[in-house]
């Protein structure tokens, strides 16, 4: 498997990982019980965002080239639909309560798609391309990183409009994001400089700003252990302890490999999966880090 590896999604019942092999133009399916790759979905155009919906057994794959969202059956991997957003279809999220899929795309939009029939049912306008975003489970807001506009956009998904824009305290390049909804905290990974910015989701105010390793591309919140995990392309995982909702510190930094910047935290397994791309003598692999 060659080139850059982008985002993951997880199938709890089947214990499968789906990995966007962006540079390979494939999605790789990994059986965690067997510990091996079992299938490749080919014919994609730089796949970067991916979502598996267990309730419908559907796989949604967002492609950079052409902006196409491809939809597959979760068992046969046969295509069952597609939508063309024309450019840079990227991050994908799911509201399981309403069975709506949200897809960031282009120069500033989030498409709303019915997961049942694969039809677009809405679109939300943004000022620039959206990167990572998080949906409230107990509310109607979406928090969206918009790095080219240097803010976090707050969307009311009931009316499909931006209702606030939050600053990240002179830390820019805000790509990854995680949400601690219970404590009203939003974790924003910034690259310029490399900081984890913590915002209060009631007010948008800055709570904390912590130094992290270079080129962060994933941030995950572990509610059970009260920790934040950042996967950074500089070849590091940072583990930050949440002492309380206002206080954070880096407790551990784990070396990985150069360019290993994406992965997924599976809370059910207490495992952080990290993608390592092929570089030199380092072969492409998915590493598993057990959380203790």
PDB file of C-alpha atoms in Angstrom:
ATOM      1  CA  UNK A   1       0.000   0.000   0.000  1.00  0.00           C
ATOM      2  CA  UNK A   2       1.565   3.253  -1.145  1.00  0.00           C
ATOM      3  CA  UNK A   3       1.186   6.918  -0.296  1.00  0.00           C
ATOM      4  CA  UNK A   4      -0.702   8.862   2.315  1.00  0.00           C
ATOM      5  CA  UNK A   5      -3.268   7.197   4.586  1.00  0.00           C
ATOM      6  CA  UNK A   6      -6.245   9.246   5.729  1.00  0.00           C
ATOM      7  CA  UNK A   7      -9.210   8.616   8.011  1.00  0.00           C
ATOM      8  CA  UNK A   8     -10.693   5.414   9.490  1.00  0.00           C
ATOM      9  CA  UNK A   9     -14.088   4.112  10.528  1.00  0.00           C
ATOM     10  CA  UNK A  10     -15.030   1.093  12.658  1.00  0.00           C
ATOM     11  CA  UNK A  11     -17.644  -1.667  12.463  1.00  0.00           C
ATOM     12  CA  UNK A  12     -18.342  -2.802  16.073  1.00  0.00           C
ATOM     13  CA  UNK A  13     -20.347  -5.948  15.274  1.00  0.00           C
ATOM     14  CA  UNK A  14     -18.006  -7.203  12.575  1.00  0.00           C
ATOM     15  CA  UNK A  15     -14.849  -5.951  14.321  1.00  0.00           C
ATOM     16  CA  UNK A  16     -13.624  -4.431  11.078  1.00  0.00           C
ATOM     17  CA  UNK A  17     -11.596  -1.325  10.389  1.00  0.00           C
ATOM     18  CA  UNK A  18     -12.067   0.587   7.144  1.00  0.00           C
ATOM     19  CA  UNK A  19      -9.015   2.622   6.183  1.00  0.00           C
ATOM     20  CA  UNK A  20      -8.835   5.386   3.557  1.00  0.00           C
ATOM     21  CA  UNK A  21      -5.647   4.609   1.636  1.00  0.00           C
ATOM     22  CA  UNK A  22      -5.711   8.018  -0.049  1.00  0.00           C
ATOM     23  CA  UNK A  23      -2.447   7.659  -1.972  1.00  0.00           C
ATOM     24  CA  UNK A  24      -3.465   4.172  -3.108  1.00  0.00           C
ATOM     25  CA  UNK A  25      -6.971   5.234  -4.270  1.00  0.00           C
ATOM     26  CA  UNK A  26      -8.460   2.379  -2.224  1.00  0.00           C
ATOM     27  CA  UNK A  27     -10.285   1.646   1.008  1.00  0.00           C
ATOM     28  CA  UNK A  28      -8.660  -1.223   2.890  1.00  0.00           C
ATOM     29  CA  UNK A  29     -10.842  -3.488   5.035  1.00  0.00           C
ATOM     30  CA  UNK A  30      -9.093  -4.984   8.076  1.00  0.00           C
ATOM     31  CA  UNK A  31     -10.521  -7.886  10.081  1.00  0.00           C
ATOM     32  CA  UNK A  32      -9.396  -7.255  13.658  1.00  0.00           C
ATOM     33  CA  UNK A  33     -10.191 -10.823  14.748  1.00  0.00           C
ATOM     34  CA  UNK A  34      -7.855 -12.222  12.108  1.00  0.00           C
ATOM     35  CA  UNK A  35      -5.449  -9.294  12.286  1.00  0.00           C
ATOM     36  CA  UNK A  36      -5.270  -9.040   8.512  1.00  0.00           C
ATOM     37  CA  UNK A  37      -6.533  -7.136   5.491  1.00  0.00           C
ATOM     38  CA  UNK A  38      -9.469  -8.984   3.933  1.00  0.00           C
ATOM     39  CA  UNK A  39     -10.591  -6.725   1.089  1.00  0.00           C
ATOM     40  CA  UNK A  40      -9.706  -3.635  -0.960  1.00  0.00           C
ATOM     41  CA  UNK A  41     -12.334  -1.331  -2.459  1.00  0.00           C
ATOM     42  CA  UNK A  42     -10.725   0.011  -5.627  1.00  0.00           C
ATOM     43  CA  UNK A  43     -11.485   2.663  -8.238  1.00  0.00           C
ATOM     44  CA  UNK A  44     -11.615   5.587  -5.805  1.00  0.00           C
ATOM     45  CA  UNK A  45     -10.206   9.098  -6.204  1.00  0.00           C
ATOM     46  CA  UNK A  46      -8.042   9.960  -3.192  1.00  0.00           C
ATOM     47  CA  UNK A  47     -10.518   8.761  -0.526  1.00  0.00           C
ATOM     48  CA  UNK A  48     -10.137  10.810   2.622  1.00  0.00           C
ATOM     49  CA  UNK A  49     -13.333  10.698   4.695  1.00  0.00           C
ATOM     50  CA  UNK A  50     -15.196   7.525   5.629  1.00  0.00           C
ATOM     51  CA  UNK A  51     -18.190   6.480   7.698  1.00  0.00           C
ATOM     52  CA  UNK A  52     -19.705   3.087   8.533  1.00  0.00           C
ATOM     53  CA  UNK A  53     -23.328   3.098   9.735  1.00  0.00           C
ATOM     54  CA  UNK A  54     -24.013  -0.110  11.719  1.00  0.00           C
ATOM     55  CA  UNK A  55     -27.803   0.349  11.704  1.00  0.00           C
ATOM     56  CA  UNK A  56     -27.955   0.342   7.885  1.00  0.00           C
ATOM     57  CA  UNK A  57     -24.765  -1.644   7.158  1.00  0.00           C
ATOM     58  CA  UNK A  58     -23.624   1.067   4.739  1.00  0.00           C
ATOM     59  CA  UNK A  59     -20.195   2.486   4.031  1.00  0.00           C
ATOM     60  CA  UNK A  60     -19.876   6.114   2.895  1.00  0.00           C
ATOM     61  CA  UNK A  61     -16.560   7.114   1.265  1.00  0.00           C
ATOM     62  CA  UNK A  62     -15.747  10.768   0.491  1.00  0.00           C
ATOM     63  CA  UNK A  63     -13.231  11.355  -2.317  1.00  0.00           C
ATOM     64  CA  UNK A  64     -11.005  14.383  -2.828  1.00  0.00           C
ATOM     65  CA  UNK A  65     -10.747  13.962  -6.622  1.00  0.00           C
ATOM     66  CA  UNK A  66     -14.056  14.915  -8.207  1.00  0.00           C
ATOM     67  CA  UNK A  67     -15.725  15.390  -4.824  1.00  0.00           C
ATOM     68  CA  UNK A  68     -17.706  12.159  -5.119  1.00  0.00           C
ATOM     69  CA  UNK A  69     -19.344  10.460  -2.129  1.00  0.00           C
ATOM     70  CA  UNK A  70     -19.580   6.741  -2.876  1.00  0.00           C
ATOM     71  CA  UNK A  71     -21.931   4.481  -0.917  1.00  0.00           C
ATOM     72  CA  UNK A  72     -21.361   0.728  -0.533  1.00  0.00           C
ATOM     73  CA  UNK A  73     -23.140  -2.246   0.973  1.00  0.00           C
ATOM     74  CA  UNK A  74     -21.283  -3.164   4.155  1.00  0.00           C
ATOM     75  CA  UNK A  75     -21.200  -6.902   3.448  1.00  0.00           C
ATOM     76  CA  UNK A  76     -20.704  -7.280  -0.314  1.00  0.00           C
ATOM     77  CA  UNK A  77     -18.908  -3.924  -0.836  1.00  0.00           C
ATOM     78  CA  UNK A  78     -20.999  -3.463  -3.942  1.00  0.00           C
ATOM     79  CA  UNK A  79     -21.783   0.190  -4.789  1.00  0.00           C
ATOM     80  CA  UNK A  80     -25.346   1.198  -3.951  1.00  0.00           C
ATOM     81  CA  UNK A  81     -25.199   4.922  -4.702  1.00  0.00           C
ATOM     82  CA  UNK A  82     -23.110   8.038  -5.151  1.00  0.00           C
ATOM     83  CA  UNK A  83     -23.380  11.806  -4.917  1.00  0.00           C
ATOM     84  CA  UNK A  84     -21.200  14.317  -6.751  1.00  0.00           C
ATOM     85  CA  UNK A  85     -20.155  17.391  -4.758  1.00  0.00           C
ATOM     86  CA  UNK A  86     -17.705  18.347  -7.551  1.00  0.00           C
ATOM     87  CA  UNK A  87     -14.660  18.999  -5.364  1.00  0.00           C
ATOM     88  CA  UNK A  88     -12.902  17.805  -2.213  1.00  0.00           C
ATOM     89  CA  UNK A  89     -15.478  15.680  -0.383  1.00  0.00           C
ATOM     90  CA  UNK A  90     -13.769  15.227   2.966  1.00  0.00           C
ATOM     91  CA  UNK A  91     -14.901  14.530   6.534  1.00  0.00           C
ATOM     92  CA  UNK A  92     -18.086  12.503   7.095  1.00  0.00           C
ATOM     93  CA  UNK A  93     -20.210  12.326  10.267  1.00  0.00           C
ATOM     94  CA  UNK A  94     -23.454  10.588  11.239  1.00  0.00           C
ATOM     95  CA  UNK A  95     -26.476  11.591  13.278  1.00  0.00           C
ATOM     96  CA  UNK A  96     -27.851   8.151  14.142  1.00  0.00           C
ATOM     97  CA  UNK A  97     -31.015   9.614  15.699  1.00  0.00           C
ATOM     98  CA  UNK A  98     -32.134  11.228  12.432  1.00  0.00           C
ATOM     99  CA  UNK A  99     -30.170   8.920  10.107  1.00  0.00           C
ATOM    100  CA  UNK A 100     -28.567  11.898   8.418  1.00  0.00           C
ATOM    101  CA  UNK A 101     -25.012  11.880   7.054  1.00  0.00           C
ATOM    102  CA  UNK A 102     -23.038  15.147   7.001  1.00  0.00           C
ATOM    103  CA  UNK A 103     -20.253  15.573   4.414  1.00  0.00           C
ATOM    104  CA  UNK A 104     -17.778  18.465   4.304  1.00  0.00           C
ATOM    105  CA  UNK A 105     -16.878  19.458   0.760  1.00  0.00           C
ATOM    106  CA  UNK A 106     -15.522  22.057  -1.649  1.00  0.00           C
ATOM    107  CA  UNK A 107     -14.692  25.644  -0.866  1.00  0.00           C
ATOM    108  CA  UNK A 108     -17.204  25.888   1.949  1.00  0.00           C
ATOM    109  CA  UNK A 109     -20.097  23.520   2.454  1.00  0.00           C
ATOM    110  CA  UNK A 110     -21.521  20.664   4.494  1.00  0.00           C
ATOM    111  CA  UNK A 111     -23.990  18.477   2.603  1.00  0.00           C
ATOM    112  CA  UNK A 112     -26.837  16.743   4.420  1.00  0.00           C
ATOM    113  CA  UNK A 113     -27.594  13.267   3.075  1.00  0.00           C
ATOM    114  CA  UNK A 114     -30.332  10.796   3.944  1.00  0.00           C
ATOM    115  CA  UNK A 115     -28.501   7.651   5.018  1.00  0.00           C
ATOM    116  CA  UNK A 116     -31.480   5.467   4.082  1.00  0.00           C
ATOM    117  CA  UNK A 117     -31.673   6.322   0.384  1.00  0.00           C
ATOM    118  CA  UNK A 118     -28.409   8.154  -0.274  1.00  0.00           C
ATOM    119  CA  UNK A 119     -30.133  11.328  -1.481  1.00  0.00           C
ATOM    120  CA  UNK A 120     -28.944  14.836  -0.649  1.00  0.00           C
ATOM    121  CA  UNK A 121     -31.565  16.646   1.405  1.00  0.00           C
ATOM    122  CA  UNK A 122     -29.754  19.854   2.356  1.00  0.00           C
ATOM    123  CA  UNK A 123     -26.595  21.949   2.321  1.00  0.00           C
ATOM    124  CA  UNK A 124     -25.025  24.322   4.820  1.00  0.00           C
ATOM    125  CA  UNK A 125     -22.853  27.202   3.575  1.00  0.00           C
ATOM    126  CA  UNK A 126     -19.495  27.986   5.181  1.00  0.00           C
ATOM    127  CA  UNK A 127     -16.864  30.656   4.488  1.00  0.00           C
ATOM    128  CA  UNK A 128     -14.167  28.145   3.427  1.00  0.00           C
ATOM    129  CA  UNK A 129     -13.447  24.402   3.262  1.00  0.00           C
ATOM    130  CA  UNK A 130     -14.483  22.519   6.422  1.00  0.00           C
ATOM    131  CA  UNK A 131     -12.052  20.169   8.096  1.00  0.00           C
ATOM    132  CA  UNK A 132     -12.997  18.064  11.141  1.00  0.00           C
ATOM    133  CA  UNK A 133     -16.401  18.661  12.716  1.00  0.00           C
ATOM    134  CA  UNK A 134     -18.381  17.263  15.629  1.00  0.00           C
ATOM    135  CA  UNK A 135     -22.126  16.851  16.161  1.00  0.00           C
ATOM    136  CA  UNK A 136     -23.755  17.324  19.542  1.00  0.00           C
ATOM    137  CA  UNK A 137     -25.782  14.293  20.608  1.00  0.00           C
ATOM    138  CA  UNK A 138     -27.883  16.205  23.132  1.00  0.00           C
ATOM    139  CA  UNK A 139     -28.240  19.368  21.118  1.00  0.00           C
ATOM    140  CA  UNK A 140     -28.598  20.657  17.583  1.00  0.00           C
ATOM    141  CA  UNK A 141     -25.174  22.196  17.021  1.00  0.00           C
ATOM    142  CA  UNK A 142     -22.283  21.205  14.779  1.00  0.00           C
ATOM    143  CA  UNK A 143     -18.791  22.530  15.584  1.00  0.00           C
ATOM    144  CA  UNK A 144     -16.659  22.890  12.439  1.00  0.00           C
ATOM    145  CA  UNK A 145     -12.981  23.665  11.948  1.00  0.00           C
ATOM    146  CA  UNK A 146     -12.607  26.207   9.124  1.00  0.00           C
ATOM    147  CA  UNK A 147      -8.825  26.714   9.043  1.00  0.00           C
ATOM    148  CA  UNK A 148      -8.657  28.976   5.984  1.00  0.00           C
ATOM    149  CA  UNK A 149     -10.997  31.397   7.761  1.00  0.00           C
ATOM    150  CA  UNK A 150      -9.159  30.939  11.066  1.00  0.00           C
ATOM    151  CA  UNK A 151     -12.195  30.078  13.157  1.00  0.00           C
ATOM    152  CA  UNK A 152     -14.493  27.375  14.457  1.00  0.00           C
ATOM    153  CA  UNK A 153     -17.954  27.722  12.940  1.00  0.00           C
ATOM    154  CA  UNK A 154     -20.963  26.784  15.048  1.00  0.00           C
ATOM    155  CA  UNK A 155     -23.952  25.544  13.048  1.00  0.00           C
ATOM    156  CA  UNK A 156     -27.530  25.040  14.145  1.00  0.00           C
ATOM    157  CA  UNK A 157     -28.348  21.919  12.175  1.00  0.00           C
ATOM    158  CA  UNK A 158     -32.087  22.369  12.657  1.00  0.00           C
ATOM    159  CA  UNK A 159     -32.075  25.504  10.516  1.00  0.00           C
ATOM    160  CA  UNK A 160     -28.833  24.846   8.612  1.00  0.00           C
ATOM    161  CA  UNK A 161     -27.170  28.144   9.474  1.00  0.00           C
ATOM    162  CA  UNK A 162     -23.947  29.336  11.091  1.00  0.00           C
ATOM    163  CA  UNK A 163     -24.875  30.923  14.429  1.00  0.00           C
ATOM    164  CA  UNK A 164     -21.406  31.749  15.804  1.00  0.00           C
ATOM    165  CA  UNK A 165     -17.716  31.891  14.885  1.00  0.00           C
ATOM    166  CA  UNK A 166     -15.167  31.177  17.599  1.00  0.00           C
ATOM    167  CA  UNK A 167     -11.499  32.161  17.590  1.00  0.00           C
ATOM    168  CA  UNK A 168      -8.645  29.865  18.638  1.00  0.00           C
ATOM    169  CA  UNK A 169      -6.429  32.415  20.418  1.00  0.00           C
ATOM    170  CA  UNK A 170      -3.830  32.991  17.663  1.00  0.00           C
ATOM    171  CA  UNK A 171      -3.332  29.273  17.052  1.00  0.00           C
ATOM    172  CA  UNK A 172      -4.075  28.521  13.403  1.00  0.00           C
ATOM    173  CA  UNK A 173      -4.213  25.522  11.095  1.00  0.00           C
ATOM    174  CA  UNK A 174      -7.121  24.081  13.090  1.00  0.00           C
ATOM    175  CA  UNK A 175      -7.702  20.694  11.442  1.00  0.00           C
ATOM    176  CA  UNK A 176      -8.619  17.948  14.002  1.00  0.00           C
ATOM    177  CA  UNK A 177     -11.304  18.210  16.675  1.00  0.00           C
ATOM    178  CA  UNK A 178     -12.948  16.259  19.498  1.00  0.00           C
ATOM    179  CA  UNK A 179     -15.886  16.978  21.787  1.00  0.00           C
ATOM    180  CA  UNK A 180     -16.468  16.364  25.493  1.00  0.00           C
ATOM    181  CA  UNK A 181     -20.165  17.087  25.483  1.00  0.00           C
ATOM    182  CA  UNK A 182     -20.765  16.261  29.159  1.00  0.00           C
ATOM    183  CA  UNK A 183     -18.281  18.895  30.325  1.00  0.00           C
ATOM    184  CA  UNK A 184     -19.043  21.394  27.530  1.00  0.00           C
ATOM    185  CA  UNK A 185     -15.509  21.313  26.159  1.00  0.00           C
ATOM    186  CA  UNK A 186     -14.301  21.370  22.551  1.00  0.00           C
ATOM    187  CA  UNK A 187     -10.749  20.232  21.769  1.00  0.00           C
ATOM    188  CA  UNK A 188      -9.223  21.833  18.672  1.00  0.00           C
ATOM    189  CA  UNK A 189      -5.873  20.665  17.302  1.00  0.00           C
ATOM    190  CA  UNK A 190      -3.880  23.530  15.742  1.00  0.00           C
ATOM    191  CA  UNK A 191      -0.673  23.356  13.678  1.00  0.00           C
ATOM    192  CA  UNK A 192       0.542  26.979  13.648  1.00  0.00           C
ATOM    193  CA  UNK A 193       1.858  26.742  16.303  1.00  0.00           C
ATOM    194  CA  UNK A 194       1.175  23.161  17.478  1.00  0.00           C
ATOM    195  CA  UNK A 195      -1.359  23.573  20.256  1.00  0.00           C
ATOM    196  CA  UNK A 196      -4.405  21.846  21.686  1.00  0.00           C
ATOM    197  CA  UNK A 197      -6.941  24.628  22.188  1.00  0.00           C
ATOM    198  CA  UNK A 198      -9.795  23.942  24.623  1.00  0.00           C
ATOM    199  CA  UNK A 199     -12.973  25.989  24.180  1.00  0.00           C
ATOM    200  CA  UNK A 200     -16.067  26.264  26.367  1.00  0.00           C
ATOM    201  CA  UNK A 201     -19.022  25.203  24.197  1.00  0.00           C
ATOM    202  CA  UNK A 202     -21.440  27.353  26.240  1.00  0.00           C
ATOM    203  CA  UNK A 203     -19.600  30.570  25.417  1.00  0.00           C
ATOM    204  CA  UNK A 204     -16.855  29.858  22.872  1.00  0.00           C
ATOM    205  CA  UNK A 205     -14.337  31.248  25.343  1.00  0.00           C
ATOM    206  CA  UNK A 206     -10.800  29.899  25.657  1.00  0.00           C
ATOM    207  CA  UNK A 207     -10.332  27.479  28.560  1.00  0.00           C
ATOM    208  CA  UNK A 208      -6.779  26.242  27.961  1.00  0.00           C
ATOM    209  CA  UNK A 209      -4.014  26.089  25.355  1.00  0.00           C
ATOM    210  CA  UNK A 210      -1.442  23.289  25.620  1.00  0.00           C
ATOM    211  CA  UNK A 211       1.728  22.581  23.628  1.00  0.00           C
ATOM    212  CA  UNK A 212       1.548  19.378  21.574  1.00  0.00           C
ATOM    213  CA  UNK A 213       3.717  17.692  18.928  1.00  0.00           C
ATOM    214  CA  UNK A 214       3.940  18.928  15.335  1.00  0.00           C
ATOM    215  CA  UNK A 215       1.380  18.338  12.569  1.00  0.00           C
ATOM    216  CA  UNK A 216      -1.629  17.105  14.596  1.00  0.00           C
ATOM    217  CA  UNK A 217      -4.249  15.462  12.368  1.00  0.00           C
ATOM    218  CA  UNK A 218      -6.408  13.511  14.827  1.00  0.00           C
ATOM    219  CA  UNK A 219      -7.761  14.375  18.281  1.00  0.00           C
ATOM    220  CA  UNK A 220      -9.863  11.951  20.340  1.00  0.00           C
ATOM    221  CA  UNK A 221     -11.522  12.309  23.735  1.00  0.00           C
ATOM    222  CA  UNK A 222     -11.623   9.276  26.033  1.00  0.00           C
ATOM    223  CA  UNK A 223     -14.469   9.932  28.471  1.00  0.00           C
ATOM    224  CA  UNK A 224     -13.793   6.789  30.508  1.00  0.00           C
ATOM    225  CA  UNK A 225     -10.184   7.678  31.316  1.00  0.00           C
ATOM    226  CA  UNK A 226     -10.605  11.478  31.047  1.00  0.00           C
ATOM    227  CA  UNK A 227      -7.847  11.760  28.475  1.00  0.00           C
ATOM    228  CA  UNK A 228      -7.235  13.340  25.091  1.00  0.00           C
ATOM    229  CA  UNK A 229      -5.158  11.556  22.438  1.00  0.00           C
ATOM    230  CA  UNK A 230      -3.523  13.517  19.616  1.00  0.00           C
ATOM    231  CA  UNK A 231      -1.949  11.739  16.631  1.00  0.00           C
ATOM    232  CA  UNK A 232       0.727  13.955  15.119  1.00  0.00           C
ATOM    233  CA  UNK A 233       2.561  13.656  11.804  1.00  0.00           C
ATOM    234  CA  UNK A 234       5.825  14.541  13.522  1.00  0.00           C
ATOM    235  CA  UNK A 235       5.800  10.902  14.642  1.00  0.00           C
ATOM    236  CA  UNK A 236       4.239  11.264  18.087  1.00  0.00           C
ATOM    237  CA  UNK A 237       1.105  10.439  20.037  1.00  0.00           C
ATOM    238  CA  UNK A 238       0.414  12.873  22.876  1.00  0.00           C
ATOM    239  CA  UNK A 239      -1.679  11.689  25.815  1.00  0.00           C
ATOM    240  CA  UNK A 240      -3.169  14.547  27.800  1.00  0.00           C
ATOM    241  CA  UNK A 241      -4.832  14.106  31.177  1.00  0.00           C
ATOM    242  CA  UNK A 242      -8.010  16.031  31.870  1.00  0.00           C
ATOM    243  CA  UNK A 243      -7.436  16.917  35.517  1.00  0.00           C
ATOM    244  CA  UNK A 244     -10.753  18.778  35.529  1.00  0.00           C
ATOM    245  CA  UNK A 245     -12.696  20.555  32.759  1.00  0.00           C
ATOM    246  CA  UNK A 246     -10.346  23.560  33.001  1.00  0.00           C
ATOM    247  CA  UNK A 247      -7.001  21.852  33.578  1.00  0.00           C
ATOM    248  CA  UNK A 248      -4.980  19.685  31.167  1.00  0.00           C
ATOM    249  CA  UNK A 249      -1.433  18.372  30.980  1.00  0.00           C
ATOM    250  CA  UNK A 250       0.566  16.167  28.629  1.00  0.00           C
ATOM    251  CA  UNK A 251       1.285  13.025  30.656  1.00  0.00           C
ATOM    252  CA  UNK A 252       2.931  10.842  27.985  1.00  0.00           C
ATOM    253  CA  UNK A 253       4.380  11.221  24.500  1.00  0.00           C
ATOM    254  CA  UNK A 254       4.760   8.014  22.480  1.00  0.00           C
ATOM    255  CA  UNK A 255       7.007   7.868  19.400  1.00  0.00           C
ATOM    256  CA  UNK A 256       5.380   6.368  16.289  1.00  0.00           C
ATOM    257  CA  UNK A 257       6.801   6.970  12.795  1.00  0.00           C
ATOM    258  CA  UNK A 258       7.321   9.929  10.496  1.00  0.00           C
ATOM    259  CA  UNK A 259       4.066  10.855   8.761  1.00  0.00           C
ATOM    260  CA  UNK A 260       1.881   8.692  11.032  1.00  0.00           C
ATOM    261  CA  UNK A 261      -0.831  11.295  11.504  1.00  0.00           C
ATOM    262  CA  UNK A 262      -4.206   9.534  11.208  1.00  0.00           C
ATOM    263  CA  UNK A 263      -6.074   6.777  13.022  1.00  0.00           C
ATOM    264  CA  UNK A 264      -9.080   6.098  15.194  1.00  0.00           C
ATOM    265  CA  UNK A 265      -9.797   5.640  18.892  1.00  0.00           C
ATOM    266  CA  UNK A 266     -12.213   2.759  19.502  1.00  0.00           C
ATOM    267  CA  UNK A 267     -13.558   3.260  23.010  1.00  0.00           C
ATOM    268  CA  UNK A 268     -15.279  -0.156  23.092  1.00  0.00           C
ATOM    269  CA  UNK A 269     -11.892  -1.848  22.711  1.00  0.00           C
ATOM    270  CA  UNK A 270      -9.787   0.731  24.587  1.00  0.00           C
ATOM    271  CA  UNK A 271      -7.507   0.788  21.539  1.00  0.00           C
ATOM    272  CA  UNK A 272      -5.969   3.640  19.566  1.00  0.00           C
ATOM    273  CA  UNK A 273      -5.232   2.602  15.973  1.00  0.00           C
ATOM    274  CA  UNK A 274      -2.582   4.598  14.103  1.00  0.00           C
ATOM    275  CA  UNK A 275      -1.824   4.502  10.372  1.00  0.00           C
ATOM    276  CA  UNK A 276       1.852   4.374   9.427  1.00  0.00           C
ATOM    277  CA  UNK A 277       2.527   5.120   5.740  1.00  0.00           C
ATOM    278  CA  UNK A 278       5.209   3.442   3.621  1.00  0.00           C
ATOM    279  CA  UNK A 279       8.353   5.573   3.787  1.00  0.00           C
ATOM    280  CA  UNK A 280      11.751   4.135   2.930  1.00  0.00           C
ATOM    281  CA  UNK A 281      12.235   0.845   4.740  1.00  0.00           C
ATOM    282  CA  UNK A 282       9.099   1.425   6.856  1.00  0.00           C
ATOM    283  CA  UNK A 283       6.229  -0.550   5.335  1.00  0.00           C
ATOM    284  CA  UNK A 284       2.642   0.648   5.561  1.00  0.00           C
ATOM    285  CA  UNK A 285       0.877  -0.725   8.614  1.00  0.00           C
ATOM    286  CA  UNK A 286      -1.816  -0.092  11.195  1.00  0.00           C
ATOM    287  CA  UNK A 287      -0.479  -0.062  14.743  1.00  0.00           C
ATOM    288  CA  UNK A 288      -2.666  -0.845  17.754  1.00  0.00           C
ATOM    289  CA  UNK A 289      -2.019   0.890  21.090  1.00  0.00           C
ATOM    290  CA  UNK A 290      -3.855  -0.635  24.040  1.00  0.00           C
ATOM    291  CA  UNK A 291      -5.157   1.946  26.531  1.00  0.00           C
ATOM    292  CA  UNK A 292      -4.521   1.140  30.194  1.00  0.00           C
TER     293      UNK A 292
END
